[in-house]
Coordinates of C-alpha atoms in Angstrom, one line a residue:
M230 CA 6.6 10.9 -16.9
N231 CA 6.2 8.2 -19.4
D232 CA 8.0 4.9 -19.5
Q233 CA 9.3 3.1 -22.6
Y234 CA 5.9 1.5 -23.1
G235 CA 4.0 4.8 -23.1
R236 CA 2.5 4.3 -19.6
R237 CA 2.0 7.6 -17.7
I238 CA 3.6 7.3 -14.3
H239 CA 2.0 9.8 -11.9
Y240 CA 1.6 7.9 -8.6
L241 CA 4.4 7.6 -6.0
R242 CA 4.3 5.4 -3.0
V243 CA 6.7 6.6 -0.3
S244 CA 7.7 4.3 2.5
V245 CA 8.7 6.4 5.6
T246 CA 9.9 3.5 7.7
D247 CA 10.5 -0.3 7.7
R248 CA 9.2 -0.5 11.3
C249 CA 5.8 -1.8 12.4
G250 CA 4.0 -2.7 15.6
L251 CA 2.5 -5.8 14.1
R252 CA 4.1 -9.0 12.7
C253 CA 1.7 -10.1 9.9
R254 CA 2.6 -13.5 8.7
Y255 CA 2.8 -12.5 5.0
C256 CA 5.0 -9.5 5.7
M257 CA 7.3 -10.0 8.7
P258 CA 9.0 -12.8 10.6
E259 CA 7.7 -13.3 14.1
E260 CA 11.1 -12.4 15.6
G261 CA 14.6 -11.6 14.7
V262 CA 13.7 -8.6 12.5
E263 CA 16.7 -6.6 11.5
W264 CA 15.7 -3.0 11.3
V265 CA 17.4 -0.5 9.0
E266 CA 19.7 1.9 10.9
H267 CA 18.2 5.3 11.3
S268 CA 21.1 6.9 9.4
R269 CA 20.0 5.0 6.3
I270 CA 16.4 6.1 6.4
L271 CA 15.4 9.1 4.4
S272 CA 14.8 12.2 6.5
Y273 CA 11.5 14.1 6.0
E274 CA 13.5 16.9 4.4
Q275 CA 14.9 14.4 1.9
I276 CA 11.5 12.9 1.2
V277 CA 10.1 16.4 0.5
R278 CA 13.0 17.2 -1.8
L279 CA 12.5 14.0 -3.8
V280 CA 8.7 14.4 -4.0
R281 CA 9.2 18.0 -5.2
A282 CA 11.5 16.7 -8.0
A283 CA 9.0 14.0 -8.9
A284 CA 6.1 16.5 -9.0
G285 CA 8.1 18.5 -11.5
L286 CA 8.0 15.4 -13.7
G287 CA 4.3 14.8 -13.4
I288 CA 3.8 12.9 -10.1
D289 CA 0.5 14.2 -8.7
T290 CA -0.5 11.5 -6.1
V291 CA 1.6 10.4 -3.1
R292 CA 0.7 7.5 -0.8
L293 CA 2.7 7.2 2.5
T294 CA 3.4 3.7 3.6
G295 CA 5.8 1.6 5.7
G296 CA 6.2 -0.7 7.5
E297 CA 3.6 1.1 9.5
P298 CA 4.0 4.9 8.7
L299 CA 2.3 6.0 12.0
V300 CA 5.1 4.7 14.1
R301 CA 7.3 7.4 12.8
K302 CA 6.9 10.6 14.8
G303 CA 5.6 13.8 13.2
L304 CA 4.0 12.2 10.2
D305 CA 1.5 15.0 10.0
K306 CA 4.3 17.5 9.3
L307 CA 5.4 15.4 6.4
V308 CA 1.8 15.3 5.1
W309 CA 1.6 19.1 5.3
A310 CA 4.9 19.6 3.5
V311 CA 4.1 17.1 0.7
K312 CA 0.6 18.5 0.2
A313 CA 2.0 22.0 -0.1
I314 CA 4.2 21.0 -3.1
D315 CA 3.0 22.4 -6.4
G316 CA 1.4 19.7 -8.6
I317 CA 0.6 17.3 -5.7
R318 CA -3.2 16.9 -5.7
A319 CA -3.6 14.0 -3.2
V320 CA -1.7 12.7 -0.2
T321 CA -3.0 9.4 1.3
L322 CA -2.0 6.9 3.9
T323 CA -1.8 3.1 4.2
T324 CA -2.0 1.9 7.8
N325 CA -2.9 -1.0 10.0
G326 CA -5.0 1.4 12.0
V327 CA -3.7 0.7 15.4
L328 CA -2.3 4.2 16.0
L329 CA -4.8 6.0 13.7
A330 CA -7.5 7.2 16.0
Q331 CA -5.2 9.4 18.1
Q332 CA -3.2 10.8 15.1
L333 CA -6.0 11.3 12.6
P334 CA -7.1 14.8 13.7
A335 CA -3.6 16.2 13.1
L336 CA -3.2 14.3 9.8
C337 CA -6.5 15.6 8.5
A338 CA -5.6 19.2 9.6
A339 CA -2.4 18.8 7.6
G340 CA -4.4 17.9 4.4
L341 CA -4.6 14.1 4.3
D342 CA -7.0 13.1 1.6
G343 CA -7.6 9.4 2.3
V344 CA -6.8 6.3 4.4
N345 CA -6.4 2.7 3.3
L346 CA -6.7 0.5 6.4
S347 CA -5.3 -3.1 6.3
L348 CA -7.6 -5.5 8.1
D349 CA -7.8 -9.2 7.3
T350 CA -10.4 -10.4 9.9
L351 CA -12.9 -9.2 12.4
D352 CA -12.3 -12.1 14.7
R353 CA -10.0 -11.1 17.6
G354 CA -8.4 -14.5 18.0
Q355 CA -7.7 -14.8 14.3
Y356 CA -6.4 -11.3 14.1
A357 CA -3.9 -12.1 16.9
A358 CA -2.8 -15.2 15.0
I359 CA -2.3 -13.4 11.7
T360 CA -0.7 -10.3 13.1
R361 CA 0.9 -11.9 16.2
R362 CA -0.5 -9.1 18.3
D363 CA -3.8 -8.8 20.1
L364 CA -4.7 -5.3 18.9
L365 CA -7.9 -5.7 16.9
P366 CA -9.9 -3.3 19.2
R367 CA -7.4 -0.5 18.4
A368 CA -7.5 -1.2 14.7
L369 CA -11.3 -1.1 14.7
E370 CA -11.2 2.2 16.7
G371 CA -9.0 3.6 13.9
L372 CA -11.4 2.4 11.3
E373 CA -14.3 4.0 13.0
A374 CA -12.4 7.3 13.5
A375 CA -11.6 7.3 9.7
L376 CA -15.2 6.6 8.8
N377 CA -16.5 9.3 11.0
T378 CA -14.2 12.0 9.5
P379 CA -16.1 14.1 7.0
G380 CA -14.5 14.3 3.6
L381 CA -11.9 11.5 4.2
K382 CA -11.9 8.7 1.6
V383 CA -11.7 5.4 3.4
K384 CA -10.8 2.0 2.0
L385 CA -10.3 -1.3 3.8
N386 CA -7.8 -3.8 2.4
C387 CA -8.0 -7.5 3.1
V388 CA -5.6 -10.2 2.0
P389 CA -7.5 -13.5 1.5
M390 CA -5.2 -16.3 2.7
G391 CA -7.4 -19.3 3.1
D392 CA -7.4 -19.3 6.9
N393 CA -9.6 -16.2 6.9
D394 CA -12.1 -17.6 4.5
D395 CA -14.9 -17.2 7.1
Q396 CA -14.2 -13.5 7.4
L397 CA -14.5 -12.4 3.7
V398 CA -18.3 -12.0 3.9
P399 CA -18.3 -10.2 7.2
L400 CA -15.6 -7.8 6.0
A401 CA -17.4 -7.1 2.7
A402 CA -20.6 -6.5 4.7
L403 CA -19.0 -3.5 6.3
A404 CA -19.7 -1.7 3.0
R405 CA -23.4 -2.5 3.2
D406 CA -24.3 0.6 5.3
R407 CA -21.2 2.7 5.0
A408 CA -19.6 4.7 2.3
L409 CA -16.6 2.3 2.4
D410 CA -14.6 0.5 -0.3
V411 CA -13.7 -3.0 0.9
R412 CA -11.0 -4.4 -1.3
F413 CA -9.6 -7.9 -1.5
I414 CA -6.0 -8.0 -2.5
E415 CA -4.5 -11.2 -3.9
L416 CA -1.4 -12.2 -1.9
M417 CA 1.6 -11.6 -4.0
P418 CA 4.5 -14.1 -4.0
I419 CA 7.0 -11.5 -2.5
G420 CA 9.1 -12.3 0.5
L421 CA 7.2 -14.3 3.1
G422 CA 4.1 -14.2 1.0
S423 CA 5.7 -16.5 -1.5
S424 CA 5.2 -19.6 0.7
L425 CA 1.7 -18.9 1.9
P426 CA -1.7 -20.1 0.4
R427 CA -3.8 -17.5 -1.4
R428 CA -7.3 -17.0 -2.7
T429 CA -8.0 -15.7 -6.2
Q430 CA -10.5 -13.0 -7.2
A431 CA -12.8 -15.7 -8.6
E432 CA -12.8 -17.7 -5.4
V433 CA -13.5 -14.6 -3.2
L434 CA -16.3 -13.4 -5.6
E435 CA -17.9 -16.8 -5.5
K436 CA -18.2 -16.6 -1.7
L437 CA -19.5 -13.0 -1.8
E438 CA -22.2 -13.8 -4.4
G439 CA -23.3 -16.8 -2.3
A440 CA -24.0 -14.4 0.6
F441 CA -25.2 -11.2 -1.2
G442 CA -26.4 -12.3 -4.6
P443 CA -25.1 -11.4 -8.0
A444 CA -22.4 -8.7 -8.2
L445 CA -23.6 -5.5 -9.8
P446 CA -21.5 -3.1 -11.9
C447 CA -20.7 0.2 -10.4
A448 CA -18.5 3.3 -11.1
Q449 CA -14.8 2.5 -11.2
G450 CA -13.5 6.0 -10.5
G451 CA -12.3 7.5 -7.2
G452 CA -8.7 6.5 -7.0
S453 CA -5.3 6.1 -8.7
G454 CA -4.9 2.4 -8.1
P455 CA -5.7 -0.8 -10.1
G456 CA -8.8 -1.8 -8.1
R457 CA -11.8 -3.1 -10.0
Y458 CA -15.1 -2.6 -8.2
V459 CA -18.6 -4.1 -7.9
T460 CA -21.5 -3.7 -5.5
F461 CA -24.4 -5.8 -4.3
A462 CA -28.1 -5.0 -3.9
G463 CA -28.6 -2.9 -0.8
F464 CA -25.0 -1.8 -0.5
T465 CA -24.0 1.8 0.1
G466 CA -20.3 1.2 -0.5
R467 CA -18.3 -0.9 -3.0
V468 CA -16.3 -4.1 -3.0
G469 CA -13.1 -4.1 -5.0
F470 CA -10.5 -6.5 -6.2
I471 CA -6.8 -6.0 -6.7
S472 CA -5.7 -9.2 -8.4
A473 CA -2.1 -8.8 -9.7
V474 CA -1.6 -12.5 -10.1
S475 CA -4.9 -13.8 -11.6
H476 CA -5.8 -10.6 -13.4
Q477 CA -2.5 -9.0 -14.3
F478 CA -2.8 -5.2 -14.9
C479 CA 0.8 -4.2 -15.7
E480 CA -0.3 -2.6 -19.0
S481 CA -2.0 0.1 -17.0
C482 CA 0.5 0.5 -14.2
N483 CA 0.9 4.1 -13.2
R484 CA 3.2 3.9 -10.1
V485 CA 6.6 3.6 -8.7
R486 CA 7.9 3.2 -5.1
L487 CA 10.3 5.1 -3.0
T488 CA 11.7 2.9 -0.3
A489 CA 12.5 4.2 3.2
T490 CA 16.2 4.0 2.3
G491 CA 15.7 6.2 -0.8
F492 CA 15.7 3.6 -3.6
L493 CA 13.3 4.5 -6.4
K494 CA 11.8 1.0 -7.2
T495 CA 10.0 0.8 -10.6
C496 CA 8.4 -2.6 -10.3
L497 CA 7.4 -4.6 -7.2
Q498 CA 8.8 -7.9 -8.5
Y499 CA 12.2 -6.6 -9.6
E500 CA 15.2 -5.0 -7.9
T501 CA 15.5 -2.4 -10.7
G502 CA 15.6 1.3 -10.0
V503 CA 18.0 4.0 -8.8
N504 CA 19.4 5.0 -5.4
L505 CA 18.2 8.5 -4.9
K506 CA 19.4 8.9 -1.4
A507 CA 23.0 8.3 -2.6
L508 CA 22.4 11.0 -5.2
L509 CA 21.1 13.5 -2.6
E510 CA 24.1 12.8 -0.3
S511 CA 26.5 13.2 -3.2
G512 CA 25.4 16.8 -3.6
A513 CA 23.4 16.2 -6.8
D514 CA 21.3 19.1 -7.9
G515 CA 17.6 19.0 -8.8
A516 CA 18.3 18.5 -12.5
A517 CA 20.5 15.5 -11.8
I518 CA 17.8 14.0 -9.5
R519 CA 15.1 14.5 -12.1
A520 CA 17.2 13.0 -14.8
A521 CA 17.9 9.9 -12.6
M522 CA 14.1 9.6 -11.9
E523 CA 13.3 9.9 -15.6
G524 CA 15.9 7.3 -16.6
A525 CA 14.7 4.8 -14.0
V526 CA 11.0 5.3 -15.0
F527 CA 11.7 5.0 -18.7
A528 CA 13.4 1.6 -18.1
K529 CA 10.5 0.3 -16.0
P530 CA 9.9 -3.4 -16.8
A531 CA 6.9 -4.2 -19.0
C532 CA 5.3 -6.6 -16.5
H533 CA 5.8 -9.0 -13.6
H534 CA 6.1 -12.7 -14.0
F535 CA 4.6 -13.9 -10.7
S536 CA 3.2 -17.0 -12.4
A537 CA 6.5 -18.1 -14.0
A538 CA 10.0 -19.1 -12.8
G539 CA 12.1 -16.6 -10.9
T540 CA 15.1 -14.7 -12.3
A541 CA 18.3 -13.3 -10.9
E542 CA 16.8 -9.8 -11.0
D543 CA 13.8 -10.7 -8.8
E544 CA 13.2 -8.9 -5.5
R545 CA 14.4 -10.9 -2.5
R546 CA 13.2 -8.6 0.3
S547 CA 9.9 -8.7 2.2
M548 CA 7.1 -6.2 1.8
Y549 CA 8.0 -4.2 4.9
Q550 CA 11.5 -3.6 3.6
I551 CA 10.2 -2.6 0.1
G552 CA 7.2 -0.4 1.2
G553 CA 3.7 -1.7 1.1

């Protein structure tokens, strides 16, 4: 699929739930979370049907997200079903890692290709403050399980927020001796994240070069996302940056999102898109669903405007409600 600006859209992020066992400060309120009713969440069968339609239009990469996708039972069955769809070449997962160690064998047997594990600190007290849960040992167990799984591509995602400044170097150092991509993702002003401090790519890189020396160029391939990578002398892995605010990359955007409630969302900042769950439940056939997808993708906005004033069309929900 191409949008009106000629961008090839081939990457679909699918949220399977809005639920999560953590309460990260930039994603969820500490309490009073209103979960979506189960009847409004896409069934696995509906997800497979929508991914099959998308694959017929050129989608070849699917990432399963949440909330926390591993809190939904039987996720390995969904991985297997999506990976079996003609045209889908990669199925990956974004997770906080807390439930990963015990579920990883079944997920890999189903065909999982990669894991992105979200981890903002290696300090247990700080982790508990950021996530509001004292579960760092379980997250690290999940990371080790992923790193010790042959053939599984592993990335670690950290959001620099100011209060975890002292953890940026230790996190990056995890790539020194392991075939691991450690990525620093600028906090986007969406939902709760709009009121929190953030660190830019330049600020993070300055800290890393102060610890490891000059950043060195390295291969940029190996994924479907917008990460830009460097390495440092003596490193086995890479350090990446996803900097949507300070280094806008909308001109090369290749993705859309399917929320847990079945809304095909074409840009993170805007509410634009189409309700595919409603189409499914109205009895629409495959041709009608594909036409709706094509129309929404063609109308995908040119770019976000995170650094400018808001508009009436801007997204008002938090990340766990959208799909990370």
